[in-house]
Each structure stands twice: as C-alpha cells, then as structure tokens.
C-alpha cells in the first residue's frame, strides 16, 4: 500500500550550488592552488581511488579534471539554470557570492560584480525562487590568503567588511544569509589532513582558524542585524551520524561545538548531511557500505533522522542546506532523495522544526580537489558543449516539490 507524506505548508524546496564550483573563471586562493596541484592530483589517482572508479571515470587521470576553468559557466548561464530550477517546481535556491569577484584587490570593491549578483537575485525572484546566500563557501581572495587568511585574528575585519557591503547592497532583496559553509570540513581538510589549500598539517593552526571562524561569524551576525534586523542568519553545518562508544565525545566536537559557540547568534540551523560514521574500537568509518555512491561514500538515509533529532535541542528552525550524492548514471539518485525525505518527514512528525530541503546540487560541478568527475547534479553538464540535460531523478524531484508531498 502506498503512503502519502505531506510536508508542512510553505516548505521550501530547492537546490544548492557554490560560486567556485559552478560559475567559471574565478580567481581566488583555490584557483591558484589548482594550477600548482593539478599534475600531482592526476598522478595520485592510483593511490587514492579504487580500480572500479578508475575504470568508470578515466577522466580522473587528466590534468584538466583538476582545473576549475570555465566550469559550468553558470556565471553567464544562470538564467537558463534558474529556468531549470523553476521547471523542477523549486521555490528556493542556495548559492554563494564570490568574495574574490567583488573584492579582487584589497579594498577595491567592484560595483559591476555587485550588479551581476543583483541581477542573479532578480532572476531568482522573478522565477519565484527564494534566495539563500552563502557569504563564504571556502574560497577567499588571493590577497586575503596571502595575509594569512583566517589564521590571523586581525584579518577577520576584512571578511566582516565584505559581508557588511554585501548585506547593505541586498538587504531589501534577500532575507536568508548563510555566513559560513561547513567550517569543520574546511578546517579539517586544510589544516589537519593538510590536503586542501593552504595544505598545513598543524593542530594549532586548525584550532586557531576554527575559533577565528567562530569569532568572524559572531561579529558578522551582529553587523547584519544592525543593518537588517529582520534577516534570518545561520551557517551550513556538516553533521555526521556517529555510532560507537566514542561517538558522544566525537559528536560533541564535530556536531555541536561550533553550534554551541554561536547558540545566541543564529536564527536557523542549516544542515548538510552526507555521512554516517560507525566507530569500532579506535577505528573510524567501519561502515557496512551496503550501498555506496560513485565516490564510495555509504548511502545511509536513516542517519539524517538521527542527526535532525539531535539538533532539536537548539530549538531553531532547520533547513537542510545540502544533501546529495555523486551518481553519474543516475541509478540511485531518485531512491536516495526519496529515502532521505522519508526520514526527514518522520523527524518533522516527531516535532523537529524543518522548513526546507536543498538538494546538492542543481548542476554537476567542480568537486574541489577531486575535480569534475563526481557528478552530483540533478542536471547533467556536458563539459565540452556546456549543454544542460535534466536527469530522470530530477523529474521525480519535481513531482515531490510540486505537490509538497512524498509518495512512498
Ligand atoms: C560541500 C560542497 C561539496 C559537497 C559534496 C559539501 O561538503 O559544501 O561544496 O560539493 O559537500 O562533496
């Protein structure tokens, strides 16, 4: 027997992207890093990916895979892309404003780029898509990185100044601000594992950057509230469903520490859910992996339910700001979305205040150090012609968004 699961009235249905992953031709600390590291990344494939992945995605051996370049050219094609989002019956869209475009040189704000984003916002609103804007999705201007980026307490002021400018420009058009995207993922890759720019493996630097991001966030929250008192402000937080004896302490650090520090400074919680992590003894990631994505990440929909229940204690509205998988053949995406929505719905029924769902991602895009081969999009991109093609799973997502209900 089929079951009809209704979502609350006014529920937001959307997708997410980030500037550096889709716009094309950005010049920031990450694009600099790509130039220096593409060759190495192409060579390291053999140590990193399984034979089946190497066979399925031979492009991972190509140097160009690791250079963001023109990417999806979303910078020029955003209207076409928003038409697709609208055709999917979406009523919201999350994207980021690229700091390095707006302030390529220190203090030199570029009004033309600000106008570009004004047009982007207009294009969304015309199509009935509520903008959710991220102010930092990991990329920063080269000059800011050269000054030491978020490693220096004294540099926070530059990021605050950028945010202040953006909020002043768009305070009448945008209500939802996501100040930071996944600070814990960025700091752990960039400063603990040392695999992302600036590739430091230094526990102290990790802790300093982590805490400077907390300080920056709090300052920006206060700044935005002064300019736009009715704004809704939060971060996009990557929370993981941990299992095992060590999970209470790991959960405290990974899932809650940042949120606890900004408890008095947020209007909503953005949740990015991708991972389940079963800890056995002292070993992490001892997952059963019965089903995995192209990246080899376990598909574990029930985890989102546990993670949402954990967030209930903050008593804030929650938006799922990211959830998705790499699935080039689109074989698992429909089931993935439906099963996650099933567990989200269950959490809503149990009193968790969830107000929206943004699938990651609208388009296939540049997946950071992995490059272009992982395909997260509801819309497929042909990187030769830049042609967009709606995947079958997107048609299914469109039905859910249209009716505000899931049929299981
Ligand atoms: C990030 C995205 C990324 C996605 C898939 C999230 O951690 O915010 O930028 O593309 O995961 O890896």
PDB file of C-alpha atoms in Angstrom, residues 5-226:
ATOM      1  CA  UNK A   5       3.572  12.003   3.284  1.00  0.00           C
ATOM      2  CA  UNK A   6       2.626  15.683   3.286  1.00  0.00           C
ATOM      3  CA  UNK A   7       5.209  18.340   4.100  1.00  0.00           C
ATOM      4  CA  UNK A   8       4.301  21.461   6.096  1.00  0.00           C
ATOM      5  CA  UNK A   9       2.727  24.372   4.228  1.00  0.00           C
ATOM      6  CA  UNK A  10       5.313  26.826   2.997  1.00  0.00           C
ATOM      7  CA  UNK A  11       8.056  24.184   2.955  1.00  0.00           C
ATOM      8  CA  UNK A  12      10.968  25.322   0.790  1.00  0.00           C
ATOM      9  CA  UNK A  13      12.173  23.035  -1.997  1.00  0.00           C
ATOM     10  CA  UNK A  14      15.399  23.837  -3.713  1.00  0.00           C
ATOM     11  CA  UNK A  15      18.926  23.007  -4.722  1.00  0.00           C
ATOM     12  CA  UNK A  16      22.342  24.352  -3.701  1.00  0.00           C
ATOM     13  CA  UNK A  17      25.470  25.414  -5.528  1.00  0.00           C
ATOM     14  CA  UNK A  18      28.585  27.390  -4.674  1.00  0.00           C
ATOM     15  CA  UNK A  19      30.292  30.042  -6.787  1.00  0.00           C
ATOM     16  CA  UNK A  20      33.658  28.411  -7.305  1.00  0.00           C
ATOM     17  CA  UNK A  21      32.117  25.086  -8.222  1.00  0.00           C
ATOM     18  CA  UNK A  22      29.832  26.355 -10.997  1.00  0.00           C
ATOM     19  CA  UNK A  23      30.488  29.952 -12.069  1.00  0.00           C
ATOM     20  CA  UNK A  24      33.706  29.521 -14.019  1.00  0.00           C
ATOM     21  CA  UNK A  25      36.760  31.763 -14.293  1.00  0.00           C
ATOM     22  CA  UNK A  26      37.095  32.661 -10.660  1.00  0.00           C
ATOM     23  CA  UNK A  27      40.410  33.930  -9.419  1.00  0.00           C
ATOM     24  CA  UNK A  28      40.910  33.081  -5.785  1.00  0.00           C
ATOM     25  CA  UNK A  29      43.229  31.122  -3.490  1.00  0.00           C
ATOM     26  CA  UNK A  30      41.682  27.872  -4.713  1.00  0.00           C
ATOM     27  CA  UNK A  31      42.184  28.523  -8.433  1.00  0.00           C
ATOM     28  CA  UNK A  32      45.828  29.364  -7.672  1.00  0.00           C
ATOM     29  CA  UNK A  33      46.154  26.091  -5.796  1.00  0.00           C
ATOM     30  CA  UNK A  34      44.638  24.142  -8.695  1.00  0.00           C
ATOM     31  CA  UNK A  35      47.336  25.395 -11.041  1.00  0.00           C
ATOM     32  CA  UNK A  36      50.047  24.231  -8.680  1.00  0.00           C
ATOM     33  CA  UNK A  37      48.492  20.884  -7.790  1.00  0.00           C
ATOM     34  CA  UNK A  38      46.609  19.550 -10.827  1.00  0.00           C
ATOM     35  CA  UNK A  39      49.506  17.468 -12.074  1.00  0.00           C
ATOM     36  CA  UNK A  40      50.133  15.920  -8.687  1.00  0.00           C
ATOM     37  CA  UNK A  41      46.443  15.130  -8.170  1.00  0.00           C
ATOM     38  CA  UNK A  42      46.233  13.388 -11.562  1.00  0.00           C
ATOM     39  CA  UNK A  43      49.254  11.264 -10.626  1.00  0.00           C
ATOM     40  CA  UNK A  44      47.912  10.341  -7.202  1.00  0.00           C
ATOM     41  CA  UNK A  45      44.769   8.716  -8.624  1.00  0.00           C
ATOM     42  CA  UNK A  46      46.238   5.213  -8.346  1.00  0.00           C
ATOM     43  CA  UNK A  47      46.794   5.538  -4.593  1.00  0.00           C
ATOM     44  CA  UNK A  48      43.506   7.147  -3.941  1.00  0.00           C
ATOM     45  CA  UNK A  49      40.679   5.632  -5.942  1.00  0.00           C
ATOM     46  CA  UNK A  50      39.540   2.014  -6.356  1.00  0.00           C
ATOM     47  CA  UNK A  51      40.103   0.194  -9.681  1.00  0.00           C
ATOM     48  CA  UNK A  52      36.352   0.282 -10.462  1.00  0.00           C
ATOM     49  CA  UNK A  53      36.333   4.054 -10.019  1.00  0.00           C
ATOM     50  CA  UNK A  54      39.411   4.499 -12.187  1.00  0.00           C
ATOM     51  CA  UNK A  55      37.769   2.405 -14.884  1.00  0.00           C
ATOM     52  CA  UNK A  56      34.418   4.149 -14.688  1.00  0.00           C
ATOM     53  CA  UNK A  57      35.903   7.662 -14.625  1.00  0.00           C
ATOM     54  CA  UNK A  58      39.084   7.675 -16.731  1.00  0.00           C
ATOM     55  CA  UNK A  59      38.918  11.475 -16.798  1.00  0.00           C
ATOM     56  CA  UNK A  60      40.361  11.441 -13.271  1.00  0.00           C
ATOM     57  CA  UNK A  61      43.775  10.790 -14.868  1.00  0.00           C
ATOM     58  CA  UNK A  62      43.593  14.033 -16.865  1.00  0.00           C
ATOM     59  CA  UNK A  63      45.180  17.159 -15.574  1.00  0.00           C
ATOM     60  CA  UNK A  64      42.235  19.297 -16.826  1.00  0.00           C
ATOM     61  CA  UNK A  65      39.915  17.425 -14.481  1.00  0.00           C
ATOM     62  CA  UNK A  66      41.538  19.326 -11.614  1.00  0.00           C
ATOM     63  CA  UNK A  67      41.322  22.851 -13.061  1.00  0.00           C
ATOM     64  CA  UNK A  68      38.006  24.617 -12.427  1.00  0.00           C
ATOM     65  CA  UNK A  69      38.429  26.781 -15.573  1.00  0.00           C
ATOM     66  CA  UNK A  70      35.136  27.779 -17.136  1.00  0.00           C
ATOM     67  CA  UNK A  71      33.357  25.108 -15.049  1.00  0.00           C
ATOM     68  CA  UNK A  72      29.592  25.156 -15.881  1.00  0.00           C
ATOM     69  CA  UNK A  73      29.763  28.802 -16.997  1.00  0.00           C
ATOM     70  CA  UNK A  74      26.909  29.411 -14.588  1.00  0.00           C
ATOM     71  CA  UNK A  75      28.171  32.992 -14.276  1.00  0.00           C
ATOM     72  CA  UNK A  76      26.800  33.642 -17.772  1.00  0.00           C
ATOM     73  CA  UNK A  77      24.082  31.000 -17.924  1.00  0.00           C
ATOM     74  CA  UNK A  78      22.351  31.500 -14.591  1.00  0.00           C
ATOM     75  CA  UNK A  79      19.039  32.419 -16.208  1.00  0.00           C
ATOM     76  CA  UNK A  80      18.939  29.189 -18.174  1.00  0.00           C
ATOM     77  CA  UNK A  81      19.855  27.303 -14.986  1.00  0.00           C
ATOM     78  CA  UNK A  82      17.153  29.036 -12.956  1.00  0.00           C
ATOM     79  CA  UNK A  83      14.633  28.142 -15.668  1.00  0.00           C
ATOM     80  CA  UNK A  84      15.538  24.527 -14.973  1.00  0.00           C
ATOM     81  CA  UNK A  85      15.114  25.020 -11.227  1.00  0.00           C
ATOM     82  CA  UNK A  86      11.742  26.574 -11.865  1.00  0.00           C
ATOM     83  CA  UNK A  87      10.764  23.739 -14.185  1.00  0.00           C
ATOM     84  CA  UNK A  88      11.540  21.461 -11.239  1.00  0.00           C
ATOM     85  CA  UNK A  89       8.898  23.384  -9.264  1.00  0.00           C
ATOM     86  CA  UNK A  90      11.509  24.651  -6.832  1.00  0.00           C
ATOM     87  CA  UNK A  91      10.703  27.685  -4.710  1.00  0.00           C
ATOM     88  CA  UNK A  92      14.189  28.334  -3.273  1.00  0.00           C
ATOM     89  CA  UNK A  93      17.830  28.312  -4.337  1.00  0.00           C
ATOM     90  CA  UNK A  94      21.064  28.452  -2.360  1.00  0.00           C
ATOM     91  CA  UNK A  95      24.236  29.888  -3.892  1.00  0.00           C
ATOM     92  CA  UNK A  96      27.308  31.816  -2.801  1.00  0.00           C
ATOM     93  CA  UNK A  97      28.607  35.261  -3.606  1.00  0.00           C
ATOM     94  CA  UNK A  98      32.252  35.036  -4.597  1.00  0.00           C
ATOM     95  CA  UNK A  99      34.275  37.395  -2.424  1.00  0.00           C
ATOM     96  CA  UNK A 100      37.193  37.398  -4.865  1.00  0.00           C
ATOM     97  CA  UNK A 101      34.955  38.758  -7.631  1.00  0.00           C
ATOM     98  CA  UNK A 102      33.566  41.541  -5.525  1.00  0.00           C
ATOM     99  CA  UNK A 103      36.909  42.493  -3.954  1.00  0.00           C
ATOM    100  CA  UNK A 104      39.615  41.162  -6.227  1.00  0.00           C
ATOM    101  CA  UNK A 105      42.080  43.734  -4.876  1.00  0.00           C
ATOM    102  CA  UNK A 106      42.124  44.666  -1.218  1.00  0.00           C
ATOM    103  CA  UNK A 107      39.564  47.415  -0.591  1.00  0.00           C
ATOM    104  CA  UNK A 108      38.706  47.720  -4.301  1.00  0.00           C
ATOM    105  CA  UNK A 109      35.043  46.793  -4.388  1.00  0.00           C
ATOM    106  CA  UNK A 110      33.854  46.123  -7.908  1.00  0.00           C
ATOM    107  CA  UNK A 111      30.403  47.597  -8.453  1.00  0.00           C
ATOM    108  CA  UNK A 112      29.968  45.715 -11.730  1.00  0.00           C
ATOM    109  CA  UNK A 113      30.265  42.394  -9.935  1.00  0.00           C
ATOM    110  CA  UNK A 114      27.831  43.573  -7.278  1.00  0.00           C
ATOM    111  CA  UNK A 115      25.409  44.435 -10.069  1.00  0.00           C
ATOM    112  CA  UNK A 116      25.941  40.972 -11.509  1.00  0.00           C
ATOM    113  CA  UNK A 117      24.769  39.429  -8.259  1.00  0.00           C
ATOM    114  CA  UNK A 118      21.873  41.895  -8.118  1.00  0.00           C
ATOM    115  CA  UNK A 119      20.776  40.526 -11.485  1.00  0.00           C
ATOM    116  CA  UNK A 120      21.192  36.980 -10.222  1.00  0.00           C
ATOM    117  CA  UNK A 121      18.939  37.730  -7.258  1.00  0.00           C
ATOM    118  CA  UNK A 122      16.383  39.411  -9.515  1.00  0.00           C
ATOM    119  CA  UNK A 123      16.407  36.430 -11.869  1.00  0.00           C
ATOM    120  CA  UNK A 124      15.642  34.170  -8.914  1.00  0.00           C
ATOM    121  CA  UNK A 125      12.843  36.304  -7.581  1.00  0.00           C
ATOM    122  CA  UNK A 126      11.167  36.644 -10.960  1.00  0.00           C
ATOM    123  CA  UNK A 127      11.008  32.858 -11.032  1.00  0.00           C
ATOM    124  CA  UNK A 128       9.634  32.572  -7.521  1.00  0.00           C
ATOM    125  CA  UNK A 129      12.881  31.205  -6.043  1.00  0.00           C
ATOM    126  CA  UNK A 130      13.751  32.414  -2.522  1.00  0.00           C
ATOM    127  CA  UNK A 131      17.467  33.230  -2.386  1.00  0.00           C
ATOM    128  CA  UNK A 132      19.631  31.717   0.369  1.00  0.00           C
ATOM    129  CA  UNK A 133      23.032  33.328   0.088  1.00  0.00           C
ATOM    130  CA  UNK A 134      26.270  31.869   1.405  1.00  0.00           C
ATOM    131  CA  UNK A 135      28.894  34.502   2.145  1.00  0.00           C
ATOM    132  CA  UNK A 136      31.813  32.080   2.407  1.00  0.00           C
ATOM    133  CA  UNK A 137      31.932  28.732   0.692  1.00  0.00           C
ATOM    134  CA  UNK A 138      35.660  28.095   1.261  1.00  0.00           C
ATOM    135  CA  UNK A 139      37.162  30.433  -1.318  1.00  0.00           C
ATOM    136  CA  UNK A 140      38.834  33.746  -0.464  1.00  0.00           C
ATOM    137  CA  UNK A 141      40.646  36.426  -2.486  1.00  0.00           C
ATOM    138  CA  UNK A 142      44.328  35.749  -3.098  1.00  0.00           C
ATOM    139  CA  UNK A 143      45.350  38.910  -1.194  1.00  0.00           C
ATOM    140  CA  UNK A 144      43.437  37.716   1.881  1.00  0.00           C
ATOM    141  CA  UNK A 145      45.083  34.273   1.740  1.00  0.00           C
ATOM    142  CA  UNK A 146      48.498  35.943   1.389  1.00  0.00           C
ATOM    143  CA  UNK A 147      47.880  37.904   4.563  1.00  0.00           C
ATOM    144  CA  UNK A 148      47.383  34.572   6.377  1.00  0.00           C
ATOM    145  CA  UNK A 149      43.625  34.212   5.833  1.00  0.00           C
ATOM    146  CA  UNK A 150      41.648  33.129   8.874  1.00  0.00           C
ATOM    147  CA  UNK A 151      44.832  32.103  10.679  1.00  0.00           C
ATOM    148  CA  UNK A 152      45.124  35.714  11.815  1.00  0.00           C
ATOM    149  CA  UNK A 153      42.654  37.193  14.199  1.00  0.00           C
ATOM    150  CA  UNK A 154      43.424  40.594  12.747  1.00  0.00           C
ATOM    151  CA  UNK A 155      42.209  39.529   9.292  1.00  0.00           C
ATOM    152  CA  UNK A 156      38.657  38.884  10.434  1.00  0.00           C
ATOM    153  CA  UNK A 157      37.884  42.554   9.817  1.00  0.00           C
ATOM    154  CA  UNK A 158      38.339  42.117   6.056  1.00  0.00           C
ATOM    155  CA  UNK A 159      35.723  39.404   5.865  1.00  0.00           C
ATOM    156  CA  UNK A 160      33.379  41.433   8.058  1.00  0.00           C
ATOM    157  CA  UNK A 161      33.835  44.424   5.752  1.00  0.00           C
ATOM    158  CA  UNK A 162      32.975  42.336   2.687  1.00  0.00           C
ATOM    159  CA  UNK A 163      29.859  40.931   4.370  1.00  0.00           C
ATOM    160  CA  UNK A 164      28.785  44.365   5.539  1.00  0.00           C
ATOM    161  CA  UNK A 165      28.994  45.653   1.983  1.00  0.00           C
ATOM    162  CA  UNK A 166      27.003  42.757   0.549  1.00  0.00           C
ATOM    163  CA  UNK A 167      24.279  42.980   3.184  1.00  0.00           C
ATOM    164  CA  UNK A 168      23.962  46.744   2.716  1.00  0.00           C
ATOM    165  CA  UNK A 169      23.547  46.222  -1.026  1.00  0.00           C
ATOM    166  CA  UNK A 170      20.971  43.441  -0.792  1.00  0.00           C
ATOM    167  CA  UNK A 171      19.151  43.987   2.474  1.00  0.00           C
ATOM    168  CA  UNK A 172      15.891  44.705   0.676  1.00  0.00           C
ATOM    169  CA  UNK A 173      16.047  41.661  -1.576  1.00  0.00           C
ATOM    170  CA  UNK A 174      17.488  38.849   0.492  1.00  0.00           C
ATOM    171  CA  UNK A 175      16.313  37.537   3.827  1.00  0.00           C
ATOM    172  CA  UNK A 176      18.338  34.356   4.393  1.00  0.00           C
ATOM    173  CA  UNK A 177      22.088  34.558   4.942  1.00  0.00           C
ATOM    174  CA  UNK A 178      24.384  31.570   5.404  1.00  0.00           C
ATOM    175  CA  UNK A 179      27.518  33.217   6.697  1.00  0.00           C
ATOM    176  CA  UNK A 180      29.756  30.138   6.628  1.00  0.00           C
ATOM    177  CA  UNK A 181      29.643  26.813   4.837  1.00  0.00           C
ATOM    178  CA  UNK A 182      30.886  23.790   6.800  1.00  0.00           C
ATOM    179  CA  UNK A 183      33.691  25.372   8.821  1.00  0.00           C
ATOM    180  CA  UNK A 184      34.552  21.944  10.268  1.00  0.00           C
ATOM    181  CA  UNK A 185      35.076  20.301   6.859  1.00  0.00           C
ATOM    182  CA  UNK A 186      37.215  23.154   5.583  1.00  0.00           C
ATOM    183  CA  UNK A 187      39.426  23.421   8.668  1.00  0.00           C
ATOM    184  CA  UNK A 188      39.950  19.670   8.976  1.00  0.00           C
ATOM    185  CA  UNK A 189      40.954  19.275   5.322  1.00  0.00           C
ATOM    186  CA  UNK A 190      43.011  22.435   5.107  1.00  0.00           C
ATOM    187  CA  UNK A 191      44.746  22.379   8.496  1.00  0.00           C
ATOM    188  CA  UNK A 192      44.546  18.843   9.952  1.00  0.00           C
ATOM    189  CA  UNK A 193      44.821  16.494   6.992  1.00  0.00           C
ATOM    190  CA  UNK A 194      46.620  19.198   5.053  1.00  0.00           C
ATOM    191  CA  UNK A 195      45.114  18.180   1.729  1.00  0.00           C
ATOM    192  CA  UNK A 196      43.346  21.424   0.760  1.00  0.00           C
ATOM    193  CA  UNK A 197      44.792  24.900   0.461  1.00  0.00           C
ATOM    194  CA  UNK A 198      46.811  26.137   2.296  1.00  0.00           C
ATOM    195  CA  UNK A 199      47.817  22.492   2.984  1.00  0.00           C
ATOM    196  CA  UNK A 200      49.019  22.897   6.527  1.00  0.00           C
ATOM    197  CA  UNK A 201      49.110  19.954   8.866  1.00  0.00           C
ATOM    198  CA  UNK A 202      49.145  21.752  12.141  1.00  0.00           C
ATOM    199  CA  UNK A 203      46.847  21.150  15.086  1.00  0.00           C
ATOM    200  CA  UNK A 204      47.384  24.609  16.492  1.00  0.00           C
ATOM    201  CA  UNK A 205      46.598  26.324  13.176  1.00  0.00           C
ATOM    202  CA  UNK A 206      43.499  24.145  12.906  1.00  0.00           C
ATOM    203  CA  UNK A 207      42.231  25.264  16.299  1.00  0.00           C
ATOM    204  CA  UNK A 208      43.094  28.895  15.661  1.00  0.00           C
ATOM    205  CA  UNK A 209      41.281  29.005  12.302  1.00  0.00           C
ATOM    206  CA  UNK A 210      38.299  27.173  13.779  1.00  0.00           C
ATOM    207  CA  UNK A 211      37.975  29.712  16.565  1.00  0.00           C
ATOM    208  CA  UNK A 212      38.586  32.662  14.290  1.00  0.00           C
ATOM    209  CA  UNK A 213      35.707  31.473  12.131  1.00  0.00           C
ATOM    210  CA  UNK A 214      33.512  31.430  15.241  1.00  0.00           C
ATOM    211  CA  UNK A 215      34.583  34.972  16.082  1.00  0.00           C
ATOM    212  CA  UNK A 216      34.042  36.115  12.500  1.00  0.00           C
ATOM    213  CA  UNK A 217      30.593  34.558  12.438  1.00  0.00           C
ATOM    214  CA  UNK A 218      29.506  36.217  15.677  1.00  0.00           C
ATOM    215  CA  UNK A 219      30.769  39.592  14.537  1.00  0.00           C
ATOM    216  CA  UNK A 220      29.007  39.277  11.183  1.00  0.00           C
ATOM    217  CA  UNK A 221      25.770  38.232  12.849  1.00  0.00           C
ATOM    218  CA  UNK A 222      25.850  41.399  14.950  1.00  0.00           C
ATOM    219  CA  UNK A 223      26.751  43.507  11.924  1.00  0.00           C
ATOM    220  CA  UNK A 224      23.953  42.098   9.760  1.00  0.00           C
ATOM    221  CA  UNK A 225      21.355  42.524  12.490  1.00  0.00           C
ATOM    222  CA  UNK A 226      22.192  46.213  12.736  1.00  0.00           C
TER     223      UNK A 226
END
